CSV table of C-alpha atoms in Angstrom, one decimal:
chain,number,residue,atom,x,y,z
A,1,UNK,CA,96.1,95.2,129.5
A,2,UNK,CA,98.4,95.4,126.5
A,3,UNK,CA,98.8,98.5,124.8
A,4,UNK,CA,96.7,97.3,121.5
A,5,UNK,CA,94.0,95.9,123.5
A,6,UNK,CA,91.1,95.9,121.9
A,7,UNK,CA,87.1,95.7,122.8
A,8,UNK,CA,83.7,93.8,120.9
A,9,UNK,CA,81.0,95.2,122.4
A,10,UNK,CA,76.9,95.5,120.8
A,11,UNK,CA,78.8,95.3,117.2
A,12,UNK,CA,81.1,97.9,117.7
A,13,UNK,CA,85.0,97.7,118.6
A,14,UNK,CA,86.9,99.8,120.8
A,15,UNK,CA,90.3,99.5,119.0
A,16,UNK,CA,93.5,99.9,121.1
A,17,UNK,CA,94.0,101.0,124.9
A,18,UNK,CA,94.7,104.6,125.3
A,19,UNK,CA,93.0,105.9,121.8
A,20,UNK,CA,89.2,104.5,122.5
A,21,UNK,CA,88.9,101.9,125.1
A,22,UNK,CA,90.0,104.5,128.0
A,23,UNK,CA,88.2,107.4,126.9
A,24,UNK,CA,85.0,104.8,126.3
A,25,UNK,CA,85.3,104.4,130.1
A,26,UNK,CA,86.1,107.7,131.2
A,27,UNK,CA,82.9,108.7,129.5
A,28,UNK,CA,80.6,105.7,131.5
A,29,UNK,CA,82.0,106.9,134.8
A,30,UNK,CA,81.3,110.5,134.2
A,31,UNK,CA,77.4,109.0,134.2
A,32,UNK,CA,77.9,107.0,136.8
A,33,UNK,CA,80.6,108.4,138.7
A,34,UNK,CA,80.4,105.4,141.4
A,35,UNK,CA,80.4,102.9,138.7
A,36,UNK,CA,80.6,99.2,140.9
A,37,UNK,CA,81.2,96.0,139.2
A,38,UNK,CA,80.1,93.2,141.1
A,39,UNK,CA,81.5,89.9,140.1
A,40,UNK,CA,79.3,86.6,140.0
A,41,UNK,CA,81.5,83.9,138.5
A,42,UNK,CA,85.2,83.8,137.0
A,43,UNK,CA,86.9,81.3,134.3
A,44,UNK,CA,90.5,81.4,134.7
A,45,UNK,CA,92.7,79.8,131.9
A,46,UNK,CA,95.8,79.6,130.1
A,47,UNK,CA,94.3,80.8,127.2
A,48,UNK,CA,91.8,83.6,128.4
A,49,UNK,CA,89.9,84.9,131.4
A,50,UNK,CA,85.9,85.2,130.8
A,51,UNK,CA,83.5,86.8,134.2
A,52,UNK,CA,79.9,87.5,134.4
A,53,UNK,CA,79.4,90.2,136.4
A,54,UNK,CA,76.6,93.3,137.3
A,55,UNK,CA,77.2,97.0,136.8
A,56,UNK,CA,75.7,99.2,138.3
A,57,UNK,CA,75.3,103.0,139.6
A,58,UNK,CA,73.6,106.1,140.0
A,59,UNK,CA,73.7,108.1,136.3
A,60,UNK,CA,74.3,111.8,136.5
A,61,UNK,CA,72.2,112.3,133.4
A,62,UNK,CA,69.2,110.5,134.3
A,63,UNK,CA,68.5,112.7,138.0
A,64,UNK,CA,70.4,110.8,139.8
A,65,UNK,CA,68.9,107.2,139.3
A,66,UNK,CA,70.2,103.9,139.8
A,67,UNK,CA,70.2,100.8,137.6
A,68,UNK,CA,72.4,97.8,137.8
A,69,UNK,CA,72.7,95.8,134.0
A,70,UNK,CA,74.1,92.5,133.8
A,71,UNK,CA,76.6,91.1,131.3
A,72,UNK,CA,79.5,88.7,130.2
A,73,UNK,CA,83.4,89.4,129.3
A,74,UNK,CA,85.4,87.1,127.4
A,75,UNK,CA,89.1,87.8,127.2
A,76,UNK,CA,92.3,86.5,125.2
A,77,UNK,CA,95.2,86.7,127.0
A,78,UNK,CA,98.3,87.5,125.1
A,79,UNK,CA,101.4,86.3,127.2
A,80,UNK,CA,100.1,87.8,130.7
A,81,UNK,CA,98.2,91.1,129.6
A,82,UNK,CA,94.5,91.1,128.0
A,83,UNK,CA,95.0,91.9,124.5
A,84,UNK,CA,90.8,91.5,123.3
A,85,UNK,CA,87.7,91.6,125.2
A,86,UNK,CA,84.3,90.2,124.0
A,87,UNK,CA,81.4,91.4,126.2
A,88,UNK,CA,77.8,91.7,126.1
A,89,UNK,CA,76.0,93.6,128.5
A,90,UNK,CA,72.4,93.9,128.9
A,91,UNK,CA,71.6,98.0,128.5
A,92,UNK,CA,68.1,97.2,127.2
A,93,UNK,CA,67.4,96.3,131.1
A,94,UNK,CA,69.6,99.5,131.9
A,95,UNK,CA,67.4,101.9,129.6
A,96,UNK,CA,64.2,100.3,131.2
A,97,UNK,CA,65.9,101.0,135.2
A,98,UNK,CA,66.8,104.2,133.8
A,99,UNK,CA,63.4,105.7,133.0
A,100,UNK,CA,61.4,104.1,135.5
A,101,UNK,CA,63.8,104.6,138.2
A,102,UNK,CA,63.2,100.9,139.8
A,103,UNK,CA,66.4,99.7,139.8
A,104,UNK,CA,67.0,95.7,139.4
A,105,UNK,CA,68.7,93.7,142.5
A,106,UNK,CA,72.2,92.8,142.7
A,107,UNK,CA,73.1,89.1,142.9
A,108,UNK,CA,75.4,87.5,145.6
A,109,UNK,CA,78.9,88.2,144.5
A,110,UNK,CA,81.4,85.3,143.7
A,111,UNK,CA,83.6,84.2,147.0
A,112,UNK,CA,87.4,85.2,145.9
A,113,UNK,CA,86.8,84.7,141.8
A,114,UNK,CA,90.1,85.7,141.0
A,115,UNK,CA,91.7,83.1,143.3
A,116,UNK,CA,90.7,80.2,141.6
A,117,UNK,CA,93.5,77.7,139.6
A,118,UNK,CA,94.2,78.7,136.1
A,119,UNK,CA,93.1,76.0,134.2
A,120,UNK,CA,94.6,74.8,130.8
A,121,UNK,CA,92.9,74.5,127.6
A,122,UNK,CA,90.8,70.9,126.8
A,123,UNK,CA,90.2,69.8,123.3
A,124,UNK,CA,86.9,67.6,124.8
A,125,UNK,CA,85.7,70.5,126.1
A,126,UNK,CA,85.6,72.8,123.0
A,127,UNK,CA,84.3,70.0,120.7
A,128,UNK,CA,81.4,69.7,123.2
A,129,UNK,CA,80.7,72.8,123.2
A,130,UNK,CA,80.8,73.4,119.7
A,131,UNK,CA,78.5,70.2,119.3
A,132,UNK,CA,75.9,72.1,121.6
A,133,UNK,CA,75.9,75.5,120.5
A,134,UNK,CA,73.7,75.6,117.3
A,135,UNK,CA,70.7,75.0,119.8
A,136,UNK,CA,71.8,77.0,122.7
A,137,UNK,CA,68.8,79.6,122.8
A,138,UNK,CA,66.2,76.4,123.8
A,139,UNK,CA,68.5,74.0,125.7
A,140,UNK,CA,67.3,73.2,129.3
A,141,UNK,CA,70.8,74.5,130.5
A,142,UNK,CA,70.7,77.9,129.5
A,143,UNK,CA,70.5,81.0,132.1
A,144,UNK,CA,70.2,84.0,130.5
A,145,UNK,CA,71.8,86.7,132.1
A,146,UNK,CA,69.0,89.3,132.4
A,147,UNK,CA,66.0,90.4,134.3
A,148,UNK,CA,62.3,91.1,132.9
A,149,UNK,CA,61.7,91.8,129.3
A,150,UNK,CA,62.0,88.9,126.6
A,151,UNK,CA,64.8,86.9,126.5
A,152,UNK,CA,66.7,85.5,123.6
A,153,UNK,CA,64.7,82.4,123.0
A,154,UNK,CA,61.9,85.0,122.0
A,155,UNK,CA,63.7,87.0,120.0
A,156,UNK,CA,65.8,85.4,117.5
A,157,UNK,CA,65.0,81.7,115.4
A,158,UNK,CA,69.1,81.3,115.5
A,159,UNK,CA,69.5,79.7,111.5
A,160,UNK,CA,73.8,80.2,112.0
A,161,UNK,CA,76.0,80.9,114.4
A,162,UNK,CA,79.2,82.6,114.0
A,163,UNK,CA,81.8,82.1,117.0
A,164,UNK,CA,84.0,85.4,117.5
A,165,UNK,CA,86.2,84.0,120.2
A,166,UNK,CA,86.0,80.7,122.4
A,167,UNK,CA,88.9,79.4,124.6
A,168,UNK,CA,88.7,76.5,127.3
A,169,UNK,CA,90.2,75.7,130.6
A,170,UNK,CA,89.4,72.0,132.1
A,171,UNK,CA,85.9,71.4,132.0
A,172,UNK,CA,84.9,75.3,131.7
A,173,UNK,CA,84.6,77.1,128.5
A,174,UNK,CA,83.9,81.0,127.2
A,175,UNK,CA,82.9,82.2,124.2
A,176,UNK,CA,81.2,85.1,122.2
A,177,UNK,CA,79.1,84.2,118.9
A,178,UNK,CA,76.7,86.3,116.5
A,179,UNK,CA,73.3,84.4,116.0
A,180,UNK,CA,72.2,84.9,112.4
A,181,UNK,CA,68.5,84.1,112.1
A,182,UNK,CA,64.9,85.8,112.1
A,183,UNK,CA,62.8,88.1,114.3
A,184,UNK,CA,61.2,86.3,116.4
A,185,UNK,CA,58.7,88.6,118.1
A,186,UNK,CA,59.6,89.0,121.2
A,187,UNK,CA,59.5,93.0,121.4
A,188,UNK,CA,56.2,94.4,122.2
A,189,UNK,CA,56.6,97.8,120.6
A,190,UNK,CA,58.3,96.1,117.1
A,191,UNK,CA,55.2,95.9,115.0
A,192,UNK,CA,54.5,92.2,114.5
A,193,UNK,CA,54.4,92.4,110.9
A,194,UNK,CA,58.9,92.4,111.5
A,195,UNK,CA,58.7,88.8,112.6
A,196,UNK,CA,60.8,86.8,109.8
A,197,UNK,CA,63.3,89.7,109.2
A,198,UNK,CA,66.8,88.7,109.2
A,199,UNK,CA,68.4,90.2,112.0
A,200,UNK,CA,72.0,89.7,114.4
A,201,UNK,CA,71.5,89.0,117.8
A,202,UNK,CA,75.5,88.8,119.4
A,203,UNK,CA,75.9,86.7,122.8
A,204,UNK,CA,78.6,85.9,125.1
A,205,UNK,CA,78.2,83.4,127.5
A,206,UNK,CA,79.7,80.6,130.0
A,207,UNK,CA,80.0,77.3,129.8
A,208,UNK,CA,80.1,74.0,132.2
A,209,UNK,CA,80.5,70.5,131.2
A,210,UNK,CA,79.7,67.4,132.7
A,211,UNK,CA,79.1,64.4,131.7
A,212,UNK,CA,79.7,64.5,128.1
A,213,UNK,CA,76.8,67.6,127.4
A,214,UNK,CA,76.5,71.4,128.3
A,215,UNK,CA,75.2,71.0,131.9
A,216,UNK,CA,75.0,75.1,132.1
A,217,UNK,CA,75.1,78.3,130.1
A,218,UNK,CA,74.9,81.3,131.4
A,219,UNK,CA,74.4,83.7,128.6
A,220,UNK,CA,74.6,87.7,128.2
A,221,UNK,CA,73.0,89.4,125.3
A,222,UNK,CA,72.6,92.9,123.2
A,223,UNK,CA,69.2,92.9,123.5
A,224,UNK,CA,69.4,96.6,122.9
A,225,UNK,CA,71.2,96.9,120.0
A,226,UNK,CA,69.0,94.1,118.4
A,227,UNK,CA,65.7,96.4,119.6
A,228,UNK,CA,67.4,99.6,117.7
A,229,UNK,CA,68.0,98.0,114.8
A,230,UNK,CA,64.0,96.4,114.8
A,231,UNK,CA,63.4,100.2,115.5
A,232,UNK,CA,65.0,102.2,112.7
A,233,UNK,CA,63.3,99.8,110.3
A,234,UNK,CA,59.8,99.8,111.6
A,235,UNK,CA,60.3,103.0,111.0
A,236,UNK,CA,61.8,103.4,107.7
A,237,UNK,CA,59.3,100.9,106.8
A,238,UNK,CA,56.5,103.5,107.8
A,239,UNK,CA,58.5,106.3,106.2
């Protein structure tokens, strides 16, 4: 991880190694001082390293319960060190474990992810990606990466898409984008009368391709930060 190493997470960035990102962590494990991250599936390229993954632990400020969230990394390499990480993780389903002390399941880990072949970057892959994305939310291929509650189809009518970070390696891509649209209605505590607003829903996800198309997606979200943000103007909104 080099020095200047910076992290995109829920809208906010964690800029450089020792000044934020560490301390960020420090702080998570002393909630969850047996902090496991299990690892699901790996892309390893010339030009990045992307892994979906689960956390999960017991959380010293919540009595001792457990909850395992799910998310996605995406990572530009500089040289051999990570030098930015783009990750989404899904601490709406965290909050929910948290309070109702049913934790979710943990999925089968990935056999060896990290001894795969490094790939190198393909020009057909990103276009097709690229091609695909603006109506990733309804496409048959997508898996989102969370359990219960809505998921980002029914939250967000996507009207742009921004892409933070994408790299490639053979027929594999990563990438993190920031879907620009309006509230949907998928929460069922956001008073209806929200549906329309322009709101930011950020994603990172993996891609396959096969064939000439997007033949999977797995997809990570902030549905949390999107919920907050519905909150603190329903609100406002009711003074």
């Amino acid at each position: 991880m080099d020095p200047a190493y910076k992290l995109s997470i829920g809208g906010h960035v964690f800029d450089g190694r020792d000044d934020q990102y560490l301390p960020a962590t420090a702080a998570q494990l002393d909630q969850f001082p047996g902090l496991t991250v299990t690892v699901h599936d790996t892309i390893l390229g010339v030009d990045g390293v992307a892994m979906r993954f689960t956390e999960h632990g017991a959380s010293v400020r919540d009595d001792g319960r457990v909850a395992a969230w799910r998310g996605i990394t995406v990572f530009r390499l500089a040289g051999e060190r990570l030098s930015h990480g783009w990750a989404e993780e899904d601490y709406f389903a965290r909050k929910r474990q948290l309070k109702s002390g049913l934790p979710d399941a943990v999925a089968a880990p990935a056999l060896a992810p990290w001894d795969q072949p490094v790939l190198p970057p393909d020009p057909a892959t990103e276009a097709i990606v690229r091609d695909w994305l603006p109506g990733m939310l309804r496409a048959a291929a997508v898996e989102p990466v969370l359990v219960d509650g809505p998921d980002f189809a029914a939250l967000v009518e996507i009207d742009t898409l921004t892409i933070s970070h994408m790299f490639t390696a053979g027929p594999r891509a990563a990438a993190h984008v920031e879907s620009h649209g309006r509230y949907a209605g998928g929460f069922v505590d956001i008073d209806r009368a929200l549906i329309g607003e322009p709101v930011i829903l950020r994603l990172a996800a993996i891609f396959d391709v096969a064939d000439g198309t997007v033949s999977r997606a797995q997809v990570s979200g902030d549905r949390l930060g999107l919920h907050r943000h519905l909150l603190a103007l329903q609100r406002e909104r009711k003074g």
